Amino acid sequence: MNKTDLVVAVAEEVGLTKKETEKAIDVFLDRIKAELENDGTVKLSGFGVFSIKVRKERIGTSPVDGNKITIPQTRTVGFKPSRNLKETIK
């Protein structure tokens, strides 16, 4: 399912226009992004938790020449599904 499919499905379910539904989904996603930018977490009951994960600096091997290189610390988004979601997809 892509975003267009999601918009159509939600619009049909709640009785809004596609344009209104797309705007609501965009606002929803923007709020999640904004919270994660501020190192917050987003907890959606029955679905899961989005949070920022920090990968520590580490030593790796260059695929080009095999030399050791330092891979810098990075931030990424983590998702932990709720028990409900885990049971649903089993």
mmCIF file of C-alpha atoms in Angstrom:
data_model
loop_
_atom_site.group_PDB
_atom_site.id
_atom_site.type_symbol
_atom_site.label_atom_id
_atom_site.label_comp_id
_atom_site.label_asym_id
_atom_site.label_seq_id
_atom_site.Cartn_x
_atom_site.Cartn_y
_atom_site.Cartn_z
ATOM 1 C CA MET A 1 0.000 0.000 0.000
ATOM 2 C CA ASN A 2 1.348 3.428 -0.888
ATOM 3 C CA LYS A 3 0.199 6.844 0.319
ATOM 4 C CA THR A 4 -2.370 7.255 -2.474
ATOM 5 C CA ASP A 5 -3.929 3.889 -1.641
ATOM 6 C CA LEU A 6 -4.001 4.844 2.046
ATOM 7 C CA VAL A 7 -5.709 8.171 1.293
ATOM 8 C CA VAL A 8 -8.384 6.442 -0.802
ATOM 9 C CA ALA A 9 -9.011 3.742 1.825
ATOM 10 C CA VAL A 10 -9.256 6.225 4.718
ATOM 11 C CA ALA A 11 -11.431 8.636 2.703
ATOM 12 C CA GLU A 12 -13.908 5.860 1.947
ATOM 13 C CA GLU A 13 -13.907 4.669 5.570
ATOM 14 C CA VAL A 14 -14.532 8.055 7.211
ATOM 15 C CA GLY A 15 -16.553 9.768 4.499
ATOM 16 C CA LEU A 16 -14.170 12.646 3.768
ATOM 17 C CA THR A 17 -12.948 13.835 0.395
ATOM 18 C CA LYS A 18 -9.581 12.578 -0.817
ATOM 19 C CA LYS A 19 -8.171 16.089 -0.507
ATOM 20 C CA GLU A 20 -9.312 16.454 3.127
ATOM 21 C CA THR A 21 -8.021 12.995 3.970
ATOM 22 C CA GLU A 22 -4.640 13.646 2.370
ATOM 23 C CA LYS A 23 -4.312 16.890 4.329
ATOM 24 C CA ALA A 24 -5.139 15.076 7.588
ATOM 25 C CA ILE A 25 -2.596 12.332 6.879
ATOM 26 C CA ASP A 26 0.056 14.930 5.958
ATOM 27 C CA VAL A 27 -0.543 16.809 9.227
ATOM 28 C CA PHE A 28 -0.396 13.537 11.172
ATOM 29 C CA LEU A 29 2.938 12.578 9.595
ATOM 30 C CA ASP A 30 4.352 16.104 10.030
ATOM 31 C CA ARG A 31 3.536 16.011 13.750
ATOM 32 C CA ILE A 32 5.342 12.679 14.109
ATOM 33 C CA LYS A 33 8.386 14.089 12.292
ATOM 34 C CA ALA A 34 8.378 17.236 14.436
ATOM 35 C CA GLU A 35 8.243 15.237 17.657
ATOM 36 C CA LEU A 36 11.092 12.978 16.542
ATOM 37 C CA GLU A 37 13.181 16.000 15.486
ATOM 38 C CA ASN A 38 12.946 17.194 19.092
ATOM 39 C CA ASP A 39 14.126 13.805 20.415
ATOM 40 C CA GLY A 40 10.607 12.925 21.531
ATOM 41 C CA THR A 41 8.706 9.699 21.167
ATOM 42 C CA VAL A 42 5.313 9.054 19.609
ATOM 43 C CA LYS A 43 3.214 6.387 21.325
ATOM 44 C CA LEU A 44 0.169 5.153 19.448
ATOM 45 C CA SER A 45 -1.859 2.824 21.653
ATOM 46 C CA GLY A 46 -2.517 -0.485 19.976
ATOM 47 C CA PHE A 47 0.042 0.245 17.254
ATOM 48 C CA GLY A 48 3.499 0.996 18.635
ATOM 49 C CA VAL A 49 6.138 3.551 19.578
ATOM 50 C CA PHE A 50 8.326 5.642 17.273
ATOM 51 C CA SER A 51 11.538 6.910 18.856
ATOM 52 C CA ILE A 52 15.027 8.149 18.008
ATOM 53 C CA LYS A 53 17.822 5.586 18.226
ATOM 54 C CA VAL A 54 21.490 6.572 18.326
ATOM 55 C CA ARG A 55 24.057 4.338 16.679
ATOM 56 C CA LYS A 56 27.411 4.803 18.371
ATOM 57 C CA GLU A 57 30.585 5.561 16.448
ATOM 58 C CA ARG A 58 32.245 2.318 15.404
ATOM 59 C CA ILE A 59 35.102 0.891 13.394
ATOM 60 C CA GLY A 60 34.320 -0.659 10.034
ATOM 61 C CA THR A 61 36.149 -1.949 6.983
ATOM 62 C CA SER A 62 36.224 -0.056 3.698
ATOM 63 C CA PRO A 63 34.783 -2.224 0.907
ATOM 64 C CA VAL A 64 37.097 -0.496 -1.593
ATOM 65 C CA ASP A 65 40.519 -1.185 -0.097
ATOM 66 C CA GLY A 66 39.883 -3.173 3.091
ATOM 67 C CA ASN A 67 41.305 -0.461 5.390
ATOM 68 C CA LYS A 68 39.769 0.210 8.782
ATOM 69 C CA ILE A 69 37.547 3.311 8.840
ATOM 70 C CA THR A 70 35.631 5.131 11.538
ATOM 71 C CA ILE A 71 31.882 5.162 10.979
ATOM 72 C CA PRO A 72 30.471 8.240 12.728
ATOM 73 C CA GLN A 73 27.611 8.270 15.214
ATOM 74 C CA THR A 74 24.211 8.496 13.531
ATOM 75 C CA ARG A 75 20.615 9.020 14.578
ATOM 76 C CA THR A 76 17.839 6.927 13.129
ATOM 77 C CA VAL A 77 14.170 6.253 13.756
ATOM 78 C CA GLY A 78 13.195 3.143 15.662
ATOM 79 C CA PHE A 79 9.797 1.508 15.870
ATOM 80 C CA LYS A 80 8.632 -0.930 18.510
ATOM 81 C CA PRO A 81 5.289 -2.552 17.661
ATOM 82 C CA SER A 82 2.661 -2.968 20.362
ATOM 83 C CA ARG A 83 1.589 -6.384 21.587
ATOM 84 C CA ASN A 84 -1.719 -5.834 19.742
ATOM 85 C CA LEU A 85 0.037 -5.267 16.426
ATOM 86 C CA LYS A 86 2.342 -8.247 16.940
ATOM 87 C CA GLU A 87 -0.631 -10.523 17.610
ATOM 88 C CA THR A 88 -2.534 -9.150 14.616
ATOM 89 C CA ILE A 89 0.232 -9.967 12.143
ATOM 90 C CA LYS A 90 0.966 -13.481 13.447
#
